[in-house]
mmCIF file of C-alpha atoms and ligand atoms in Angstrom:
data_model
loop_
_atom_site.group_PDB
_atom_site.id
_atom_site.type_symbol
_atom_site.label_atom_id
_atom_site.label_comp_id
_atom_site.label_asym_id
_atom_site.label_seq_id
_atom_site.Cartn_x
_atom_site.Cartn_y
_atom_site.Cartn_z
ATOM 1 C CA MET P 254 0.000 0.000 0.000
ATOM 2 C CA ILE P 255 1.256 3.467 -0.852
ATOM 3 C CA ILE P 256 0.204 6.588 1.001
ATOM 4 C CA VAL P 257 0.705 9.895 -0.794
ATOM 5 C CA LEU P 258 1.019 12.686 1.766
ATOM 6 C CA ARG P 259 -0.127 16.249 1.203
ATOM 7 C CA HIS P 260 2.794 18.509 0.315
ATOM 8 C CA ASP P 261 2.035 20.709 3.324
ATOM 9 C CA ALA P 262 1.750 17.825 5.820
ATOM 10 C CA GLU P 263 2.969 18.975 9.229
ATOM 11 C CA GLN P 264 5.792 17.040 10.865
ATOM 12 C CA GLU P 265 3.852 16.456 14.109
ATOM 13 C CA LYS P 266 0.837 15.043 12.263
ATOM 14 C CA LYS P 267 3.131 12.801 10.216
ATOM 15 C CA ALA P 268 4.689 11.499 13.417
ATOM 16 C CA VAL P 269 1.236 10.715 14.881
ATOM 17 C CA LEU P 270 0.123 8.755 11.801
ATOM 18 C CA LYS P 271 3.478 6.964 11.593
ATOM 19 C CA GLY P 272 3.089 5.977 15.231
ATOM 20 C CA ARG P 273 -0.398 4.573 14.635
ATOM 21 C CA LEU P 274 0.744 2.525 11.643
ATOM 22 C CA LYS P 275 3.781 1.198 13.525
ATOM 23 C CA ALA P 276 1.535 0.257 16.454
ATOM 24 C CA LEU P 277 -0.489 -1.825 13.988
ATOM 25 C CA GLY P 278 2.724 -3.653 13.066
ATOM 26 C CA PHE P 279 3.563 -2.003 9.747
ATOM 27 C CA ASP P 280 6.960 -0.859 8.486
ATOM 28 C CA ILE P 281 7.036 2.448 6.668
ATOM 29 C CA HIS P 282 9.443 3.291 3.854
ATOM 30 C CA GLU P 283 9.489 6.997 3.128
ATOM 31 C CA SER P 284 10.533 8.523 -0.184
ATOM 32 C CA ARG P 285 10.596 12.279 -0.579
ATOM 33 C CA GLY P 286 10.107 13.842 -3.977
ATOM 34 C CA VAL P 287 10.136 17.511 -4.919
ATOM 35 C CA GLY P 288 6.422 18.086 -4.464
ATOM 36 C CA SER P 289 5.233 15.097 -2.461
ATOM 37 C CA THR P 290 6.181 12.443 0.053
ATOM 38 C CA LEU P 291 5.268 8.794 -0.403
ATOM 39 C CA TRP P 292 5.063 6.143 2.297
ATOM 40 C CA GLY P 293 5.325 2.513 1.284
ATOM 41 C CA ILE P 294 3.436 0.511 3.916
ATOM 42 C CA VAL P 295 4.879 -2.964 4.355
ATOM 43 C CA GLY P 296 2.861 -5.750 6.009
ATOM 44 C CA ASP P 297 -0.555 -7.345 5.568
ATOM 45 C CA THR P 298 -2.434 -4.241 4.447
ATOM 46 C CA SER P 299 -5.660 -6.157 3.757
ATOM 47 C CA VAL P 300 -6.589 -5.339 7.365
ATOM 48 C CA ILE P 301 -6.336 -1.551 6.874
ATOM 49 C CA ASP P 302 -9.438 0.305 5.812
ATOM 50 C CA ARG P 303 -8.483 2.746 3.046
ATOM 51 C CA ASP P 304 -11.079 5.225 4.320
ATOM 52 C CA TYR P 305 -9.403 5.275 7.739
ATOM 53 C CA LEU P 306 -6.306 6.693 6.034
ATOM 54 C CA MET P 307 -8.177 8.928 3.584
ATOM 55 C CA ALA P 308 -9.941 10.555 6.536
ATOM 56 C CA ASN P 309 -6.598 11.855 7.814
ATOM 57 C CA GLU P 310 -6.033 15.458 6.749
ATOM 58 C CA ILE P 311 -2.368 14.929 5.830
ATOM 59 C CA VAL P 312 -3.206 12.085 3.401
ATOM 60 C CA HIS P 313 -3.677 13.051 -0.247
ATOM 61 C CA ASP P 314 -4.228 9.553 -1.696
ATOM 62 C CA VAL P 315 -3.934 5.847 -0.865
ATOM 63 C CA LYS P 316 -3.084 3.260 -3.509
ATOM 64 C CA ARG P 317 -3.294 -0.460 -2.943
ATOM 65 C CA VAL P 318 -0.581 -2.510 -4.610
ATOM 66 C CA GLN P 319 -1.848 -5.738 -3.033
ATOM 67 C CA GLU P 320 -5.396 -7.055 -3.447
ATOM 68 C CA PRO P 321 -7.622 -6.820 -0.338
ATOM 69 C CA TYR P 322 -8.422 -10.560 -0.577
ATOM 70 C CA LYS P 323 -6.001 -13.215 0.635
ATOM 71 C CA LYS P 324 -7.566 -16.665 0.868
ATOM 72 C CA ALA P 325 -9.275 -16.349 -2.517
ATOM 73 C CA ASN P 326 -6.193 -14.835 -4.159
ATOM 74 C CA ARG P 327 -4.528 -16.836 -6.924
ATOM 75 C CA LYS P 328 -1.170 -15.348 -5.860
ATOM 76 C CA MET P 329 -1.410 -17.182 -2.540
ATOM 77 C CA HIS P 330 -2.669 -20.399 -4.148
ATOM 78 C CA PRO P 331 -1.461 -20.721 -7.757
ATOM 79 C CA GLU P 332 -3.206 -24.056 -8.490
ATOM 80 C CA ASP P 333 -6.897 -24.228 -9.347
ATOM 81 C CA THR P 334 -9.016 -25.313 -6.396
ATOM 82 C CA VAL P 335 -10.840 -28.560 -7.048
ATOM 83 C CA ILE P 336 -13.955 -28.978 -4.901
ATOM 84 C CA GLU P 337 -15.374 -32.457 -4.404
ATOM 85 C CA ILE P 338 -19.099 -32.746 -3.731
ATOM 86 C CA ALA P 339 -20.722 -36.151 -3.352
ATOM 87 C CA GLY P 340 -17.911 -37.737 -5.383
ATOM 88 C CA ARG P 341 -18.071 -35.137 -8.171
ATOM 89 C CA LYS P 342 -15.225 -32.738 -8.766
ATOM 90 C CA ILE P 343 -15.452 -29.171 -10.009
ATOM 91 C CA GLY P 344 -12.522 -26.945 -10.998
ATOM 92 C CA GLY P 345 -9.037 -27.767 -12.251
ATOM 93 C CA GLY P 346 -10.328 -29.286 -15.499
ATOM 94 C CA HIS P 347 -13.445 -30.929 -14.015
ATOM 95 C CA PHE P 348 -16.728 -29.630 -15.476
ATOM 96 C CA GLN P 349 -20.228 -30.005 -13.980
ATOM 97 C CA VAL P 350 -23.729 -29.217 -15.212
ATOM 98 C CA ILE P 351 -26.390 -28.169 -12.695
ATOM 99 C CA ALA P 352 -29.933 -28.328 -14.092
ATOM 100 C CA GLY P 353 -33.490 -28.147 -12.841
ATOM 101 C CA PRO P 354 -36.381 -25.758 -12.442
ATOM 102 C CA CYS P 355 -36.150 -22.212 -11.192
ATOM 103 C CA SER P 356 -38.616 -23.057 -8.406
ATOM 104 C CA ILE P 357 -39.801 -26.277 -6.884
ATOM 105 C CA GLU P 358 -43.535 -26.151 -7.584
ATOM 106 C CA ALA P 359 -45.017 -29.627 -7.064
ATOM 107 C CA LYS P 360 -44.131 -33.268 -6.477
ATOM 108 C CA GLU P 361 -44.900 -34.362 -10.068
ATOM 109 C CA GLN P 362 -42.883 -31.473 -11.498
ATOM 110 C CA MET P 363 -39.788 -32.376 -9.469
ATOM 111 C CA VAL P 364 -40.078 -36.079 -10.249
ATOM 112 C CA GLU P 365 -40.434 -35.389 -13.971
ATOM 113 C CA VAL P 366 -37.728 -32.721 -14.285
ATOM 114 C CA SER P 367 -35.201 -34.493 -12.073
ATOM 115 C CA LYS P 368 -35.564 -37.781 -13.951
ATOM 116 C CA SER P 369 -35.217 -36.073 -17.320
ATOM 117 C CA VAL P 370 -32.191 -33.903 -16.488
ATOM 118 C CA LYS P 371 -30.462 -36.917 -14.972
ATOM 119 C CA ALA P 372 -31.159 -38.977 -18.113
ATOM 120 C CA SER P 373 -29.715 -36.143 -20.218
ATOM 121 C CA GLY P 374 -26.509 -36.169 -18.169
ATOM 122 C CA ALA P 375 -26.843 -33.302 -15.673
ATOM 123 C CA THR P 376 -24.605 -33.965 -12.688
ATOM 124 C CA PHE P 377 -26.391 -31.785 -10.108
ATOM 125 C CA LEU P 378 -30.084 -30.993 -9.604
ATOM 126 C CA ARG P 379 -31.211 -27.451 -8.864
ATOM 127 C CA GLY P 380 -34.501 -26.035 -7.635
ATOM 128 C CA GLY P 381 -35.433 -23.040 -5.500
ATOM 129 C CA ALA P 382 -37.505 -23.559 -2.340
ATOM 130 C CA PHE P 383 -37.001 -20.056 -0.924
ATOM 131 C CA LYS P 384 -37.360 -17.592 -3.792
ATOM 132 C CA PRO P 385 -36.156 -13.984 -3.675
ATOM 133 C CA ARG P 386 -38.808 -12.313 -5.858
ATOM 134 C CA THR P 387 -38.921 -8.674 -6.882
ATOM 135 C CA SER P 388 -42.600 -8.491 -5.945
ATOM 136 C CA PRO P 389 -43.882 -9.549 -2.503
ATOM 137 C CA TYR P 390 -47.050 -10.721 -4.300
ATOM 138 C CA ALA P 391 -45.193 -13.153 -6.582
ATOM 139 C CA PHE P 392 -44.766 -16.871 -5.792
ATOM 140 C CA GLN P 393 -42.263 -17.083 -2.924
ATOM 141 C CA GLY P 394 -41.433 -20.777 -3.291
ATOM 142 C CA LEU P 395 -42.789 -23.817 -1.427
ATOM 143 C CA GLN P 396 -40.200 -23.196 1.317
ATOM 144 C CA ASN P 397 -39.846 -26.178 3.729
ATOM 145 C CA ASN P 398 -42.139 -28.354 1.631
ATOM 146 C CA GLY P 399 -40.116 -27.459 -1.433
ATOM 147 C CA LEU P 400 -36.905 -28.542 0.288
ATOM 148 C CA LYS P 401 -38.547 -31.880 1.101
ATOM 149 C CA LEU P 402 -39.499 -32.397 -2.558
ATOM 150 C CA LEU P 403 -35.944 -31.531 -3.636
ATOM 151 C CA LEU P 404 -34.452 -33.966 -1.132
ATOM 152 C CA ASN P 405 -36.869 -36.684 -2.303
ATOM 153 C CA ALA P 406 -35.658 -36.080 -5.854
ATOM 154 C CA LYS P 407 -32.067 -36.341 -4.606
ATOM 155 C CA VAL P 408 -32.798 -39.769 -3.156
ATOM 156 C CA ALA P 409 -34.723 -40.895 -6.246
ATOM 157 C CA THR P 410 -32.058 -39.801 -8.767
ATOM 158 C CA GLY P 411 -28.853 -39.936 -6.748
ATOM 159 C CA LEU P 412 -28.067 -36.401 -7.946
ATOM 160 C CA PRO P 413 -26.559 -33.969 -5.434
ATOM 161 C CA VAL P 414 -28.731 -30.874 -5.025
ATOM 162 C CA VAL P 415 -28.224 -27.105 -5.182
ATOM 163 C CA THR P 416 -30.709 -24.687 -3.630
ATOM 164 C CA GLU P 417 -30.777 -21.085 -2.454
ATOM 165 C CA ILE P 418 -30.585 -19.941 1.147
ATOM 166 C CA MET P 419 -31.910 -16.510 2.097
ATOM 167 C CA THR P 420 -31.204 -16.255 5.801
ATOM 168 C CA PRO P 421 -28.696 -17.797 8.249
ATOM 169 C CA GLU P 422 -31.600 -19.042 10.415
ATOM 170 C CA HIS P 423 -32.489 -21.554 7.700
ATOM 171 C CA LEU P 424 -29.068 -23.208 7.692
ATOM 172 C CA GLU P 425 -30.219 -26.135 9.829
ATOM 173 C CA LEU P 426 -32.933 -26.932 7.260
ATOM 174 C CA PHE P 427 -30.164 -27.318 4.657
ATOM 175 C CA HIS P 428 -28.502 -30.260 6.401
ATOM 176 C CA ASP P 429 -28.931 -32.660 3.462
ATOM 177 C CA VAL P 430 -28.428 -30.041 0.750
ATOM 178 C CA ASP P 431 -25.111 -30.557 -1.064
ATOM 179 C CA VAL P 432 -24.504 -27.044 -2.389
ATOM 180 C CA VAL P 433 -25.980 -23.947 -0.780
ATOM 181 C CA GLN P 434 -26.606 -21.134 -3.238
ATOM 182 C CA VAL P 435 -26.264 -17.473 -2.295
ATOM 183 C CA GLY P 436 -28.325 -15.616 -4.866
ATOM 184 C CA ALA P 437 -27.366 -12.423 -6.678
ATOM 185 C CA ARG P 438 -29.513 -10.320 -4.349
ATOM 186 C CA ASN P 439 -27.744 -11.664 -1.272
ATOM 187 C CA MET P 440 -24.155 -11.481 -2.521
ATOM 188 C CA GLN P 441 -23.375 -8.815 0.053
ATOM 189 C CA ASN P 442 -25.533 -10.153 2.876
ATOM 190 C CA PHE P 443 -22.515 -10.305 5.143
ATOM 191 C CA GLN P 444 -24.317 -11.997 8.050
ATOM 192 C CA LEU P 445 -25.329 -14.805 5.699
ATOM 193 C CA LEU P 446 -21.790 -15.046 4.265
ATOM 194 C CA LYS P 447 -20.301 -15.204 7.767
ATOM 195 C CA ALA P 448 -22.720 -17.959 8.807
ATOM 196 C CA LEU P 449 -21.810 -19.965 5.703
ATOM 197 C CA GLY P 450 -18.139 -19.406 6.493
ATOM 198 C CA LYS P 451 -18.678 -21.429 9.655
ATOM 199 C CA SER P 452 -20.564 -24.235 7.916
ATOM 200 C CA ASP P 453 -19.105 -27.184 6.026
ATOM 201 C CA LYS P 454 -21.348 -26.750 2.978
ATOM 202 C CA THR P 455 -20.027 -25.964 -0.473
ATOM 203 C CA VAL P 456 -21.333 -22.515 -1.372
ATOM 204 C CA LEU P 457 -22.350 -21.399 -4.859
ATOM 205 C CA LEU P 458 -21.949 -17.626 -4.727
ATOM 206 C CA LYS P 459 -23.693 -15.653 -7.465
ATOM 207 C CA ARG P 460 -22.492 -12.250 -8.603
ATOM 208 C CA GLY P 461 -24.795 -9.382 -7.689
ATOM 209 C CA LEU P 462 -26.653 -7.557 -10.429
ATOM 210 C CA ALA P 463 -24.394 -4.521 -10.183
ATOM 211 C CA ASN P 464 -21.311 -5.756 -8.398
ATOM 212 C CA THR P 465 -17.705 -5.640 -9.537
ATOM 213 C CA LEU P 466 -15.606 -8.762 -9.738
ATOM 214 C CA GLU P 467 -13.533 -7.550 -6.805
ATOM 215 C CA GLU P 468 -16.710 -7.224 -4.724
ATOM 216 C CA LEU P 469 -17.686 -10.784 -5.703
ATOM 217 C CA VAL P 470 -14.270 -12.077 -4.675
ATOM 218 C CA MET P 471 -14.457 -10.116 -1.405
ATOM 219 C CA SER P 472 -17.779 -11.838 -0.664
ATOM 220 C CA ALA P 473 -16.085 -15.195 -1.292
ATOM 221 C CA GLU P 474 -13.319 -14.000 1.034
ATOM 222 C CA TYR P 475 -15.933 -13.464 3.798
ATOM 223 C CA ILE P 476 -16.932 -17.137 3.547
ATOM 224 C CA MET P 477 -13.337 -18.335 3.309
ATOM 225 C CA ALA P 478 -12.159 -16.136 6.199
ATOM 226 C CA GLY P 479 -14.640 -18.028 8.408
ATOM 227 C CA GLY P 480 -12.902 -21.300 7.567
ATOM 228 C CA ASN P 481 -15.034 -22.613 4.686
ATOM 229 C CA GLU P 482 -12.896 -22.615 1.551
ATOM 230 C CA ASN P 483 -15.369 -24.497 -0.664
ATOM 231 C CA VAL P 484 -16.757 -21.646 -2.711
ATOM 232 C CA ILE P 485 -17.860 -21.757 -6.356
ATOM 233 C CA LEU P 486 -18.275 -18.389 -8.093
ATOM 234 C CA CYS P 487 -21.126 -17.858 -10.538
ATOM 235 C CA GLU P 488 -21.528 -15.118 -13.146
ATOM 236 C CA ARG P 489 -25.245 -14.775 -14.012
ATOM 237 C CA GLY P 490 -25.436 -11.574 -16.031
ATOM 238 C CA ILE P 491 -25.246 -7.992 -14.848
ATOM 239 C CA ARG P 492 -27.269 -4.800 -15.325
ATOM 240 C CA THR P 493 -26.103 -2.670 -18.223
ATOM 241 C CA PHE P 494 -27.739 -0.034 -20.429
ATOM 242 C CA GLU P 495 -28.916 -2.845 -22.766
ATOM 243 C CA THR P 496 -32.632 -3.579 -22.505
ATOM 244 C CA SER P 497 -33.192 -6.311 -25.105
ATOM 245 C CA MET P 498 -32.146 -9.004 -22.630
ATOM 246 C CA ARG P 499 -32.886 -9.494 -18.939
ATOM 247 C CA ASN P 500 -29.165 -9.001 -18.140
ATOM 248 C CA THR P 501 -25.867 -8.884 -20.039
ATOM 249 C CA LEU P 502 -23.619 -11.917 -19.626
ATOM 250 C CA ASP P 503 -20.127 -10.801 -18.686
ATOM 251 C CA ILE P 504 -18.053 -13.438 -20.455
ATOM 252 C CA SER P 505 -14.841 -11.596 -19.576
ATOM 253 C CA ALA P 506 -15.616 -12.338 -15.944
ATOM 254 C CA ILE P 507 -14.473 -15.934 -16.512
ATOM 255 C CA PRO P 508 -10.820 -15.295 -17.495
ATOM 256 C CA MET P 509 -10.615 -12.314 -15.147
ATOM 257 C CA LEU P 510 -11.939 -14.214 -12.100
ATOM 258 C CA LYS P 511 -9.611 -17.069 -12.945
ATOM 259 C CA SER P 512 -6.648 -14.727 -12.904
ATOM 260 C CA MET P 513 -7.802 -13.131 -9.627
ATOM 261 C CA THR P 514 -8.696 -16.337 -7.792
ATOM 262 C CA HIS P 515 -8.161 -20.095 -7.756
ATOM 263 C CA LEU P 516 -11.861 -20.863 -7.152
ATOM 264 C CA PRO P 517 -14.057 -22.668 -9.694
ATOM 265 C CA VAL P 518 -16.119 -20.325 -11.882
ATOM 266 C CA ILE P 519 -19.450 -21.340 -13.395
ATOM 267 C CA ILE P 520 -21.947 -19.558 -15.635
ATOM 268 C CA ASP P 521 -25.723 -19.346 -15.381
ATOM 269 C CA PRO P 522 -26.798 -18.616 -18.971
ATOM 270 C CA SER P 523 -30.491 -18.837 -18.037
ATOM 271 C CA HIS P 524 -30.682 -15.761 -15.796
ATOM 272 C CA ALA P 525 -28.017 -14.046 -17.918
ATOM 273 C CA ALA P 526 -30.298 -13.410 -20.886
ATOM 274 C CA GLY P 527 -33.699 -14.498 -19.640
ATOM 275 C CA ILE P 528 -34.372 -15.943 -23.093
ATOM 276 C CA ARG P 529 -34.642 -19.698 -23.748
ATOM 277 C CA TRP P 530 -33.039 -19.749 -27.203
ATOM 278 C CA MET P 531 -30.039 -17.799 -25.974
ATOM 279 C CA VAL P 532 -29.064 -20.364 -23.340
ATOM 280 C CA GLU P 533 -27.271 -22.518 -25.925
ATOM 281 C CA PRO P 534 -24.967 -19.888 -27.504
ATOM 282 C CA LEU P 535 -24.146 -18.419 -24.084
ATOM 283 C CA ALA P 536 -23.394 -21.886 -22.701
ATOM 284 C CA MET P 537 -21.046 -22.605 -25.620
ATOM 285 C CA ALA P 538 -19.286 -19.257 -25.214
ATOM 286 C CA SER P 539 -18.868 -19.907 -21.488
ATOM 287 C CA ILE P 540 -17.178 -23.256 -22.053
ATOM 288 C CA ALA P 541 -14.853 -21.691 -24.632
ATOM 289 C CA ALA P 542 -13.946 -18.898 -22.198
ATOM 290 C CA GLY P 543 -12.905 -21.418 -19.541
ATOM 291 C CA ALA P 544 -15.933 -21.934 -17.278
ATOM 292 C CA ASP P 545 -15.854 -24.925 -14.904
ATOM 293 C CA GLY P 546 -19.559 -25.561 -15.153
ATOM 294 C CA LEU P 547 -23.018 -24.353 -16.099
ATOM 295 C CA MET P 548 -26.273 -23.887 -14.236
ATOM 296 C CA ILE P 549 -29.311 -24.196 -16.502
ATOM 297 C CA GLU P 550 -33.025 -23.857 -15.752
ATOM 298 C CA VAL P 551 -35.178 -26.696 -17.113
ATOM 299 C CA HIS P 552 -38.942 -27.042 -16.643
ATOM 300 C CA ASN P 553 -41.245 -29.896 -17.704
ATOM 301 C CA ASP P 554 -43.768 -27.304 -18.917
ATOM 302 C CA PRO P 555 -42.153 -23.834 -19.177
ATOM 303 C CA GLU P 556 -45.426 -22.236 -20.273
ATOM 304 C CA THR P 557 -46.983 -22.921 -16.874
ATOM 305 C CA ALA P 558 -43.857 -22.295 -14.771
ATOM 306 C CA LEU P 559 -44.492 -20.173 -11.674
ATOM 307 C CA CYS P 560 -41.130 -18.474 -12.107
ATOM 308 C CA ASP P 561 -38.753 -17.804 -15.024
ATOM 309 C CA GLY P 562 -40.707 -19.722 -17.692
ATOM 310 C CA PRO P 563 -39.358 -17.607 -20.608
ATOM 311 C CA GLN P 564 -35.781 -18.685 -19.907
ATOM 312 C CA SER P 565 -36.503 -22.285 -18.909
ATOM 313 C CA MET P 566 -35.564 -25.004 -21.377
ATOM 314 C CA THR P 567 -37.822 -27.934 -22.099
ATOM 315 C CA PRO P 568 -36.434 -31.386 -21.187
ATOM 316 C CA GLU P 569 -36.042 -32.110 -24.936
ATOM 317 C CA GLY P 570 -34.209 -28.860 -25.566
ATOM 318 C CA PHE P 571 -31.923 -29.519 -22.618
ATOM 319 C CA ASP P 572 -31.224 -33.043 -23.822
ATOM 320 C CA ALA P 573 -30.091 -31.737 -27.222
ATOM 321 C CA LEU P 574 -27.998 -29.038 -25.546
ATOM 322 C CA MET P 575 -26.261 -31.588 -23.297
ATOM 323 C CA GLY P 576 -24.975 -33.384 -26.402
ATOM 324 C CA LYS P 577 -23.363 -30.139 -27.582
ATOM 325 C CA ILE P 578 -22.066 -29.282 -24.111
ATOM 326 C CA ARG P 579 -20.374 -32.690 -23.841
ATOM 327 C CA LYS P 580 -18.592 -32.275 -27.190
ATOM 328 C CA THR P 581 -17.554 -28.684 -26.464
ATOM 329 C CA VAL P 582 -16.236 -29.485 -22.988
ATOM 330 C CA GLU P 583 -14.192 -32.329 -24.457
ATOM 331 C CA PHE P 584 -12.912 -30.074 -27.271
ATOM 332 C CA PHE P 585 -11.635 -27.588 -24.701
ATOM 333 C CA GLY P 586 -9.840 -30.329 -22.788
ATOM 334 C CA LYS P 587 -11.999 -30.629 -19.682
ATOM 335 C CA THR P 588 -13.639 -33.733 -18.259
ATOM 336 C CA MET P 589 -17.272 -34.325 -17.364
ATOM 337 C CA ASP P 590 -18.647 -36.919 -14.991
ATOM 338 C CA CYS P 591 -21.102 -38.166 -17.618
HETATM 339 C C1 LIG Z 162 -31.862 -18.589 -9.159
HETATM 340 O O1 LIG Z 162 -30.803 -19.185 -9.451
HETATM 341 O O2 LIG Z 162 -32.958 -19.142 -9.077
HETATM 342 C C2 LIG Z 162 -31.810 -17.141 -8.928
HETATM 343 C C3 LIG Z 162 -32.779 -16.515 -8.267
HETATM 344 O O3 LIG Z 162 -30.749 -16.550 -9.467
HETATM 345 P P1 LIG Z 162 -30.126 -15.088 -9.236
HETATM 346 O O4 LIG Z 162 -29.869 -14.967 -7.769
HETATM 347 O O5 LIG Z 162 -28.888 -15.122 -10.062
HETATM 348 O O6 LIG Z 162 -31.137 -14.094 -9.747
HETATM 349 MN MN1 LIG Z 163 -34.758 -18.460 -11.860
#
């Protein structure tokens, strides 16, 4: 970290700030130029709040030379992290496909969709029981009953399951859930992230609608700082000025996140565009850009879906897509479990 001091900084005030930084365990290397003085702060500066320094009247600017994240940082962990969930690996060349409905709606729906996505080769089953909806009047999910239906489908198909958590109080209900999803709207729910940091569940962390990649990685860092290092990052489209799609898929997020961190990165092409026919090209592009997996919404009858019907694939459409996914993943040198 580099602190640029104001040219008129008084000696006494400099001594006070120097004393505070030394008390925190930092070494300070001073270099004096003609118009300004720079301090190079040596030590683990991820613990210093930049605003704490900027609030000091003798400080002109503060520049970080080290990223504020440590555990998620690729510099500290050059190899790709490979996470193993129920015997399936993700990351480091291992590719997984998570598929299922946006929301768990009924027993028959879950039985039908879970059987079909399994037959097509999906390796994880998804389905939302607690749904974060924009409108309080929209379907909020079947909640506890939905979780039960998802867990029944897990037993029936043998597929590990992924479902969204909205509050730390629900964690005990997620005992048999394999991957706990933190949705885009909760990416910076720090209480939830801290609670998940203390759990032993793999977390699928989705990027917020208007969050930077550094903010996403800092949210992963919250979970990892608590002791849980099993975090999968998910890009699901962000808000831009474009209105012809629900969101804009940030494909560049894949190589950039992979250079910033060692964590697996997956793409959700369903929420990215919100358009069924666009799931395939976005899925292909994601594999080519280096994604470690995909999460795709599939519904047995998208026209009657209670949530996200326009972007949900039919079982037949998903089956055809899986054939292409398999070939593309193989072409790019990764392995799939099916
Ligand atoms: C979902 O996966 O069902 C979901 C609500 O996604 P997101 O949080 O990305 O909107
Ligand atoms: Mn959805």
